[in-house]
mmCIF file of C-alpha atoms and ligand atoms in Angstrom:
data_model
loop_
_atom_site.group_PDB
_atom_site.id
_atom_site.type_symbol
_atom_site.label_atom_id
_atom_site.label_comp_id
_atom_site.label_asym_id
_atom_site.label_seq_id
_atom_site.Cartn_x
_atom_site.Cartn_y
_atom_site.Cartn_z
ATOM 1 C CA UNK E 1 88.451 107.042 108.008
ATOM 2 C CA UNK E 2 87.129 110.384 109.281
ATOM 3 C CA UNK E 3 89.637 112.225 111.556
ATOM 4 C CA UNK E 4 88.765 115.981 112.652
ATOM 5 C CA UNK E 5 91.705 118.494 113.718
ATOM 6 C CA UNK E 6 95.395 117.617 113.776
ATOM 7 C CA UNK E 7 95.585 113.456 115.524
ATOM 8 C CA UNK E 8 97.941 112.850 118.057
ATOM 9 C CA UNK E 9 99.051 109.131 119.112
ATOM 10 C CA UNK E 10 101.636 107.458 121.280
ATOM 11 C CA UNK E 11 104.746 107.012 119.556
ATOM 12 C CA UNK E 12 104.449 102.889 120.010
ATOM 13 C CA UNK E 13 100.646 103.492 118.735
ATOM 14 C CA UNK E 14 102.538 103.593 114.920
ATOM 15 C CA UNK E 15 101.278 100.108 113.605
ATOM 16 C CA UNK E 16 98.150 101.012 115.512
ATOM 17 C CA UNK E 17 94.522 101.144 113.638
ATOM 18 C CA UNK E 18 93.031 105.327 115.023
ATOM 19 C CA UNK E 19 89.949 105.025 115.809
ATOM 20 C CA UNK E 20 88.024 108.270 116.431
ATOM 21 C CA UNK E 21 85.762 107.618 119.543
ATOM 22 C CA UNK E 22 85.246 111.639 120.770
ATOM 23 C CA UNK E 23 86.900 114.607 119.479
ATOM 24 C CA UNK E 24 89.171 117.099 121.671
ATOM 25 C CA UNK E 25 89.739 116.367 125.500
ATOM 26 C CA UNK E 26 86.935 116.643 128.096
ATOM 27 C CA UNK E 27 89.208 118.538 130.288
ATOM 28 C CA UNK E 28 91.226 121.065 127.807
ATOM 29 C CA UNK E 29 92.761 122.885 130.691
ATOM 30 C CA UNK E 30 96.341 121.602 131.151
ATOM 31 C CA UNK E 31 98.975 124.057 131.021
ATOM 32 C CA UNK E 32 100.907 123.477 128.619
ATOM 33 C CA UNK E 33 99.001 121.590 126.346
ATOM 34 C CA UNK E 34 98.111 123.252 122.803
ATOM 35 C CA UNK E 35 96.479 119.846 121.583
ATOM 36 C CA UNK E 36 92.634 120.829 120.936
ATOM 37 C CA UNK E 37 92.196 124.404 121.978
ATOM 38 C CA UNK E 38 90.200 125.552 119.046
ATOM 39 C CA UNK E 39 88.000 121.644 118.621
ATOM 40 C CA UNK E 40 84.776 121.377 121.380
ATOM 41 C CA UNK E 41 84.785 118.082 123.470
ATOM 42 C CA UNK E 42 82.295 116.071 122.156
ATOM 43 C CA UNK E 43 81.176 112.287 121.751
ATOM 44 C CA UNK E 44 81.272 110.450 118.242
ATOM 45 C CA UNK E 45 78.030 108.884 117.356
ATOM 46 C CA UNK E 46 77.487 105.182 117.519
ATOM 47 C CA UNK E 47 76.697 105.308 114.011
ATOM 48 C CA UNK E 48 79.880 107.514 112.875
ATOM 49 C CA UNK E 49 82.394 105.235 114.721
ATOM 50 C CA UNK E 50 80.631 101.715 113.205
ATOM 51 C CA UNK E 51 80.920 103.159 110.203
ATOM 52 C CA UNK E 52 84.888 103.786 110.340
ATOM 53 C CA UNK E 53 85.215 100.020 111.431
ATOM 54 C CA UNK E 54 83.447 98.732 108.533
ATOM 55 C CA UNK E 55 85.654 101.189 106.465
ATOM 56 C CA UNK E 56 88.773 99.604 108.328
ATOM 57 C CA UNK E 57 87.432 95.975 107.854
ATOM 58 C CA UNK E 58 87.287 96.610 104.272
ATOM 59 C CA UNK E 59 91.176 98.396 103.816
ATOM 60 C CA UNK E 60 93.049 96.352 106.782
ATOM 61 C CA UNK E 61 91.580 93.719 108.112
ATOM 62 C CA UNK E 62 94.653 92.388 109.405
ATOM 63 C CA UNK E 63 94.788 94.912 112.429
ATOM 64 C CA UNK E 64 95.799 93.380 115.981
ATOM 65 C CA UNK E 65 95.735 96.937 118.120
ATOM 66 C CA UNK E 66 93.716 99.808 117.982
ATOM 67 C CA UNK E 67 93.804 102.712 119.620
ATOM 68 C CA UNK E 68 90.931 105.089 120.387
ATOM 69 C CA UNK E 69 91.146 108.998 119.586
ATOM 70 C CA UNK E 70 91.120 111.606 121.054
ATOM 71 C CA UNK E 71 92.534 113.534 124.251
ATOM 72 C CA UNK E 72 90.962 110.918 126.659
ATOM 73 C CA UNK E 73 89.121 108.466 125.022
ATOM 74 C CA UNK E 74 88.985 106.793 128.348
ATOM 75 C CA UNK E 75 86.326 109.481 129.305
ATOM 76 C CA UNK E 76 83.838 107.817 127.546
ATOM 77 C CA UNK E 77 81.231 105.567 129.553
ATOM 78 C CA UNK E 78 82.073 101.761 130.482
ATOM 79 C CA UNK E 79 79.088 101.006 128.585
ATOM 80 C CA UNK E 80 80.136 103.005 125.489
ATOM 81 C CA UNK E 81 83.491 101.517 125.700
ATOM 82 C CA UNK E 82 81.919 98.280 125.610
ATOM 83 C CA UNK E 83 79.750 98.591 122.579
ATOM 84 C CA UNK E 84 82.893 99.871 120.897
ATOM 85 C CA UNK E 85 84.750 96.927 121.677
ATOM 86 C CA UNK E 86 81.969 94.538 121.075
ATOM 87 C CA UNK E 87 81.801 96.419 117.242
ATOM 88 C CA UNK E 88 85.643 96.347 116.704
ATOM 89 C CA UNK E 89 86.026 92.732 117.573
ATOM 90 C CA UNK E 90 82.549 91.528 115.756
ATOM 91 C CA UNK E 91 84.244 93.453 112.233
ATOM 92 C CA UNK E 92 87.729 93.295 112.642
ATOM 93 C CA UNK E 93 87.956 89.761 114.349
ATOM 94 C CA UNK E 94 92.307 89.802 114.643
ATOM 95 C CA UNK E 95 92.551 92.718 117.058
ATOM 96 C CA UNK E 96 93.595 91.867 120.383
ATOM 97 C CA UNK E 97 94.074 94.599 122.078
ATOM 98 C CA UNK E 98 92.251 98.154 121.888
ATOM 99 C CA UNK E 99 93.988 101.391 123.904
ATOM 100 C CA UNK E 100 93.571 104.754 124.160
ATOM 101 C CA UNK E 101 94.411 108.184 126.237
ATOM 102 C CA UNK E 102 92.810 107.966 129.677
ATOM 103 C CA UNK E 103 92.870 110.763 132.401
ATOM 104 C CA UNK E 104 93.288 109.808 136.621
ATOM 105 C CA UNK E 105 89.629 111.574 136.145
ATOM 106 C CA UNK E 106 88.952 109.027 133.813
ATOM 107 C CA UNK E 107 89.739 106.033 135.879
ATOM 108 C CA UNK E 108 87.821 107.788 138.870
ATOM 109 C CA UNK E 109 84.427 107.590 137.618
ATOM 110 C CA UNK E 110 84.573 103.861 136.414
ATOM 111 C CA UNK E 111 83.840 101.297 139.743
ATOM 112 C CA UNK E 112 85.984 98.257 140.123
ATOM 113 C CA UNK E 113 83.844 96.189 138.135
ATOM 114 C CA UNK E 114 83.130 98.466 135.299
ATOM 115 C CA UNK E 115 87.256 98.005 134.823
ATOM 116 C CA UNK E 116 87.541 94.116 135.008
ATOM 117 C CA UNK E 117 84.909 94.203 132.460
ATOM 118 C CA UNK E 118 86.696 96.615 130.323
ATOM 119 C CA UNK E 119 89.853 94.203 130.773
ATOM 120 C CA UNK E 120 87.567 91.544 129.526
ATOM 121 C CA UNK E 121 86.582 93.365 126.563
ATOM 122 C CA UNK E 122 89.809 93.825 124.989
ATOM 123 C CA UNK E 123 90.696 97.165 126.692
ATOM 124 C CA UNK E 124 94.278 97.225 127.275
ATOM 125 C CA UNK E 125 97.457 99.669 126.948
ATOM 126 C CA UNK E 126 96.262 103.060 128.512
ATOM 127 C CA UNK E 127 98.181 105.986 127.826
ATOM 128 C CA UNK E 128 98.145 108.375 131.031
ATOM 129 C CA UNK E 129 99.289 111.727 131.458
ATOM 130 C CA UNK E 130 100.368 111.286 135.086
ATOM 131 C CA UNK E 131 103.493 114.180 134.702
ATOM 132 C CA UNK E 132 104.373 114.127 137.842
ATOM 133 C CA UNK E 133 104.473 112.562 141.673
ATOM 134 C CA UNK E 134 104.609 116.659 143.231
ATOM 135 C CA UNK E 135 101.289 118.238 144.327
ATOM 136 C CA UNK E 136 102.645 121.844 143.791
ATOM 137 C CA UNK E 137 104.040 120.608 140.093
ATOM 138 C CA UNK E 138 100.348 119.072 139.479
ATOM 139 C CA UNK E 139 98.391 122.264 140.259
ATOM 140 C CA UNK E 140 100.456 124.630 138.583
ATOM 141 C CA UNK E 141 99.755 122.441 135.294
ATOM 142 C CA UNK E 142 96.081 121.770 136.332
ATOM 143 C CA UNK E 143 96.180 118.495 135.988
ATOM 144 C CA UNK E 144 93.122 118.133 137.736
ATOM 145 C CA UNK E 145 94.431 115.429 140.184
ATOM 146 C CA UNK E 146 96.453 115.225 143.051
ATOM 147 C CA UNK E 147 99.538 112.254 143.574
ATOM 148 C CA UNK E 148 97.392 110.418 145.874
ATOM 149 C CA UNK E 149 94.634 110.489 143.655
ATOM 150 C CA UNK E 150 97.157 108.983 140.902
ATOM 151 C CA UNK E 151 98.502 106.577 143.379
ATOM 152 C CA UNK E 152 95.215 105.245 144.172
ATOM 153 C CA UNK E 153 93.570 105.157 140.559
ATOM 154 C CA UNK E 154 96.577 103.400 139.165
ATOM 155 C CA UNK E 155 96.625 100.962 141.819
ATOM 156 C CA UNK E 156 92.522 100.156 140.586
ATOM 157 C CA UNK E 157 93.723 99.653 136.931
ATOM 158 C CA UNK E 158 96.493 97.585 137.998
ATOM 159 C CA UNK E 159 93.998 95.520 139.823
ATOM 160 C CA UNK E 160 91.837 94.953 137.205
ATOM 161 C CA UNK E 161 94.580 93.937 135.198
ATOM 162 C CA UNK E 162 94.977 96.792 132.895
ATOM 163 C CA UNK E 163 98.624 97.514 131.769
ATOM 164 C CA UNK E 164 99.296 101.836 131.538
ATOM 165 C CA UNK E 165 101.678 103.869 130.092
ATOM 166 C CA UNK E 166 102.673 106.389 133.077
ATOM 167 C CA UNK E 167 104.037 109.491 131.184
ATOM 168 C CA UNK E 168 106.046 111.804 132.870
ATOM 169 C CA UNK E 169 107.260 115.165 132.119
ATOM 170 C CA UNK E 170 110.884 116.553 133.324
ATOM 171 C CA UNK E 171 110.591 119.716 134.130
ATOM 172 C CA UNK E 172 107.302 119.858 134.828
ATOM 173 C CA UNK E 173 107.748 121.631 138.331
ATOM 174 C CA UNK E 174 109.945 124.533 137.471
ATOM 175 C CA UNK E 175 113.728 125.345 138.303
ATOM 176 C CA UNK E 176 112.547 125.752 142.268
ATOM 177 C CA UNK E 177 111.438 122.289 142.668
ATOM 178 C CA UNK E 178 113.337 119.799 139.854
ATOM 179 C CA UNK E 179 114.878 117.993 142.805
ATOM 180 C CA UNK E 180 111.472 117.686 144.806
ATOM 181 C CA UNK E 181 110.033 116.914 141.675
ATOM 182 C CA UNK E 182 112.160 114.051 140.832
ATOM 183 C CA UNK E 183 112.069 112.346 144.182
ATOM 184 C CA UNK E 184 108.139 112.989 144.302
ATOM 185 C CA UNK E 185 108.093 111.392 140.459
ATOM 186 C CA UNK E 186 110.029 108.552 141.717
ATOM 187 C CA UNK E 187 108.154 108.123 144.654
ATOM 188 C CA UNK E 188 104.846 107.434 142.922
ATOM 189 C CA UNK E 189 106.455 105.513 140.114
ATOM 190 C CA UNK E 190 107.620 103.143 142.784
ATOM 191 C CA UNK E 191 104.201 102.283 144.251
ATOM 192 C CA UNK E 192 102.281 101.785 141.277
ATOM 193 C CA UNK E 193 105.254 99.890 139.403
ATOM 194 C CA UNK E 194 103.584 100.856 135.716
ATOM 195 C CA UNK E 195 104.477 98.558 132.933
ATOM 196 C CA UNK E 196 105.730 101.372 130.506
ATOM 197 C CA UNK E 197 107.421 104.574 131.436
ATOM 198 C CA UNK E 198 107.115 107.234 129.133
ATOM 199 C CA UNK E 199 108.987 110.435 129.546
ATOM 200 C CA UNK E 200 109.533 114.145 127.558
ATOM 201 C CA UNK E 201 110.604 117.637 129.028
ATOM 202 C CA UNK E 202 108.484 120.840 129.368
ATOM 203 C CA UNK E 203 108.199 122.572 126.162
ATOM 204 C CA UNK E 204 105.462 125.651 125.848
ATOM 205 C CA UNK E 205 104.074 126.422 122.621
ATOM 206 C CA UNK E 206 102.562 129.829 122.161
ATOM 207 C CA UNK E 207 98.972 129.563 122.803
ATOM 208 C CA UNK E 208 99.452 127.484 126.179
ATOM 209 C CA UNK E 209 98.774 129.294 129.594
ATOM 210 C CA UNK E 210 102.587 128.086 129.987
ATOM 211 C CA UNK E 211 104.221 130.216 127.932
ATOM 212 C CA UNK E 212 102.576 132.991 128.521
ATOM 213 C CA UNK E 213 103.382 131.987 132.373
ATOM 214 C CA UNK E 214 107.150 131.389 131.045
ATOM 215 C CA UNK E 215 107.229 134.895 129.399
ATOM 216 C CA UNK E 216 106.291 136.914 132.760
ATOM 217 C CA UNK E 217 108.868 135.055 134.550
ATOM 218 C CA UNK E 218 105.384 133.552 136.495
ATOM 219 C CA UNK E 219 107.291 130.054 135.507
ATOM 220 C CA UNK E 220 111.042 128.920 135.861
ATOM 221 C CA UNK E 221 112.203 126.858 133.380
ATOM 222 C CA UNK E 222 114.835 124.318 134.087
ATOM 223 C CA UNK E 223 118.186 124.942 132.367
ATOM 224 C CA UNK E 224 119.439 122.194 130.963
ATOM 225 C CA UNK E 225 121.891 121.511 133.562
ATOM 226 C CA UNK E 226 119.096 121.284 136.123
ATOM 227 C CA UNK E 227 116.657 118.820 133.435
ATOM 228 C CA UNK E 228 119.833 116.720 133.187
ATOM 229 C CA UNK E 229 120.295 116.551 137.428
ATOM 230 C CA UNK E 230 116.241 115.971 137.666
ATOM 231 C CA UNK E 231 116.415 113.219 135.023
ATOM 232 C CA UNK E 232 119.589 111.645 136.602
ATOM 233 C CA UNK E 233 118.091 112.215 140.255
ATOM 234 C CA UNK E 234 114.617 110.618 139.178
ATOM 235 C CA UNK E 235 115.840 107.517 137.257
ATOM 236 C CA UNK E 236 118.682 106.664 140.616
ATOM 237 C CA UNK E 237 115.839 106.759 142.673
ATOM 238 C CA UNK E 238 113.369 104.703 140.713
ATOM 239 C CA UNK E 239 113.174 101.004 141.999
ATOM 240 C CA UNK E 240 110.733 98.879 139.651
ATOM 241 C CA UNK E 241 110.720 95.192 139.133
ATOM 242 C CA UNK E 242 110.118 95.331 135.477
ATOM 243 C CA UNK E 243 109.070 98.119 133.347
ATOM 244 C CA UNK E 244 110.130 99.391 130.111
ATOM 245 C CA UNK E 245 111.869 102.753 130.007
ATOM 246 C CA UNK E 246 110.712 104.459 126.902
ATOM 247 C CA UNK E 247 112.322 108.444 126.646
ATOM 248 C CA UNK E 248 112.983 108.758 123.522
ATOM 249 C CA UNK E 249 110.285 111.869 122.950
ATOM 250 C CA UNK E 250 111.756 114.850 120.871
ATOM 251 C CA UNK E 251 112.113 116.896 123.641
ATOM 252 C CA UNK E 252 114.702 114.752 126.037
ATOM 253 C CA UNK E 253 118.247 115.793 125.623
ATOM 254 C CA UNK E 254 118.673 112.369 126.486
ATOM 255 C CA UNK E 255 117.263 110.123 123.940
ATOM 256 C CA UNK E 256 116.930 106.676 125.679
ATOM 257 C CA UNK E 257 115.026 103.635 125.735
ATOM 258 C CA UNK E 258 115.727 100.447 128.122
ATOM 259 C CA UNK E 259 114.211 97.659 130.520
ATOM 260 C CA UNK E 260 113.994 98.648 134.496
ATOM 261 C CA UNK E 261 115.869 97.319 136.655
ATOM 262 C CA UNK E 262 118.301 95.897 134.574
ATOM 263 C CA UNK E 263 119.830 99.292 132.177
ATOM 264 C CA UNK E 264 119.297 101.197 135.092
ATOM 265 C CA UNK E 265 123.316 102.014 135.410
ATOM 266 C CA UNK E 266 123.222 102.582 131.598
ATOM 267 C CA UNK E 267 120.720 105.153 131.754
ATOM 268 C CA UNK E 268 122.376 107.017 134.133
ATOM 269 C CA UNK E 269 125.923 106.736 132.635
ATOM 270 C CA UNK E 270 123.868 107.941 129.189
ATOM 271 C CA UNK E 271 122.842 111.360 131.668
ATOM 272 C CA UNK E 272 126.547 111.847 133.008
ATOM 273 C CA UNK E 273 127.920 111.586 129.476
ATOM 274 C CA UNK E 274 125.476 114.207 128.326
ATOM 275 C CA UNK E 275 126.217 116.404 131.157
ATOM 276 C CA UNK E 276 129.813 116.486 130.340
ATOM 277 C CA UNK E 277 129.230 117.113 126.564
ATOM 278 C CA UNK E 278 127.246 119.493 127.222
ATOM 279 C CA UNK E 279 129.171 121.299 130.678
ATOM 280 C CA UNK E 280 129.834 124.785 128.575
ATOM 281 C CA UNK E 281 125.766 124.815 128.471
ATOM 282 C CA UNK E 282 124.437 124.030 131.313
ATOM 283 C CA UNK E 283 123.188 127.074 132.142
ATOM 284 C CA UNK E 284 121.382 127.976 129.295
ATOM 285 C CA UNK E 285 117.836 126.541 128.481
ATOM 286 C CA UNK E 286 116.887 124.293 125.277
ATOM 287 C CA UNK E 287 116.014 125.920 122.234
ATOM 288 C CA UNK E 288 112.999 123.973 121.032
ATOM 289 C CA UNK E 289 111.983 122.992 117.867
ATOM 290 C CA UNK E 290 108.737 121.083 116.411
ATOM 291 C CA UNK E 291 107.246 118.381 118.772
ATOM 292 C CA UNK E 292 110.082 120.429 121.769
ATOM 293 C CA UNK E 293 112.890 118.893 119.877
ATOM 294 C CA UNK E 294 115.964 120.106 121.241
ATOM 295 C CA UNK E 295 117.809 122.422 118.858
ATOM 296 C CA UNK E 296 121.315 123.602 120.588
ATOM 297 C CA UNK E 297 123.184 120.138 120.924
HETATM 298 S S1 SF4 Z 1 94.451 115.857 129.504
HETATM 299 FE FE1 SF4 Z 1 95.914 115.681 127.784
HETATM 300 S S2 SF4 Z 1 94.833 116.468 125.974
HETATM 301 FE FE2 SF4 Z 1 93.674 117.117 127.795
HETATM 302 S S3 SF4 Z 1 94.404 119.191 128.258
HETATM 303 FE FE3 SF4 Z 1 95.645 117.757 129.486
HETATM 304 S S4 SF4 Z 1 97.457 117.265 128.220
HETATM 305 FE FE4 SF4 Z 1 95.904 118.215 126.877
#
């Protein structure tokens, strides 16, 4: 399969065909992402990505889930989406569902009836880089959307039936605002009730506007004490009927994976116990490691 630059994926996208569908992210301007600085947006020709599917239907034709590279495959026209579909299903006849990264952006410039036919075609499982439910937190990443825009986009993919990954980012608001930030978060998680929750902390690699913001002292970073109390904060005040708690990025001090509502004590006991371990540290910050790993437990 041809793959340009380094390939990111979900962590749950492992058993996942990667399909390249454009390369880089149309909007390359978040914060404190390093993903694709150096690679141009651009679209993959028809011909380019029919030609990886016959190379997949040939080495595993067995594949049930694909998922579409790269930054926000979701960018890509309804109409485009759809021929993609119509190609993956025609060669690789077992896959049942196809995802991919999508933007709030994204989801804006589809109407309501571009998405039910997108649910039709197989498209299923987006992966959404919400990061947070605070306005200030959202322009000082330039996430190019506001919450209410969120609020209102997620509601139209819930409508249409599409399932979504809302991925949050502790943190994400400095050491000024983690408790506005979690109640914000929390907010918005509540009114869109996602199906999958998927959070990691702020790391900042050099490169990013971030850590060059971080370095100046333009940015606060949370010490751990405070990501701990934003975590614990957020997670008390989520109330969801059924989604699946996935935080077990790198970059969480607390690993942890469970079903909302019902390991909702669990998760927080799993916060207080790290707090404790961890009380002669609260104070400092996490030292980081690949992938914001945290290095000083
Ligand atoms: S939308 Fe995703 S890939 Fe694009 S700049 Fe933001 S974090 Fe990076």
């Amino acid at each position: 399969m041809n793959m340009t630059g380094i390939v990111y994926r979900p962590p749950y996208e492992a058993n996942s065909l990667l399909l390249q569908v454009t390369m880089g992210c149309s909007h390359n301007a978040c914060s404190f992402c390093y993903m694709y600085p150096d690679v141009p947006f651009r679209i993959c020709p028809m011909e380019e990505v029919e030609a990886d599917i016959e190379e997949a239907a040939r080495c595993c034709p067995g594949v049930r889930r694909v998922f579409l590279e790269h930054g926000d495959a979701f960018v890509l026209s309804a109409d485009r989406l759809i021929k993609i579909s119509g190609a993956v299903h025609r060669l690789l006849p077992k896959v049942e569902t196809i995802a991919m990264y999508a933007s709030i952006q994204n989801i804006r410039s589809k109407t309501d009836e571009e998405l039910r036919q997108l649910r039709a075609a197989g498209i299923h499982g987006l992966d959404i880089g919400v990061e947070s439910g605070l306005d200030a937190a959202l322009t000082c990443m330039n996430k190019g959307h506001t919450s209410e825009e969120a609020r209102e986009q997620l509601l139209r993919l819930t409508k249409a039936g599409i399932d979504y990954s809302f991925n949050v980012i502790l943190g994400c608001a400095g050491a000024g605002l983690w408790k506005e930030n979690a109640d914000a978060t929390a907010e918005l998680i509540n009114a869109v009730q996602p199906h999958l929750l998927f959070t990691g902390s702020l790391h900042a690699e050099p490169g990013c506007r971030l850590y060059h913001d971080m370095k100046s002292g333009a940015f606060r970073e949370c010490t751990i004490g405070q990501l701990l109390d934003e975590q614990e904060r957020l997670i008390g005040h989520l109330e969801l009927k059924d989604t699946y708690y996935f935080g077990s990025h790198p970059s969480n001090l607390v690993p942890m994976q469970g079903r909302l509502p019902d390991q909702k004590q669990e998760m927080i006991r799993a916060v207080q116990e790290t707090r404790e371990h961890l009380r002669a540290h609260l104070d400092e910050y996490p030292v980081r490691g690949g992938e914001g790993s945290v290095l000083n437990r």
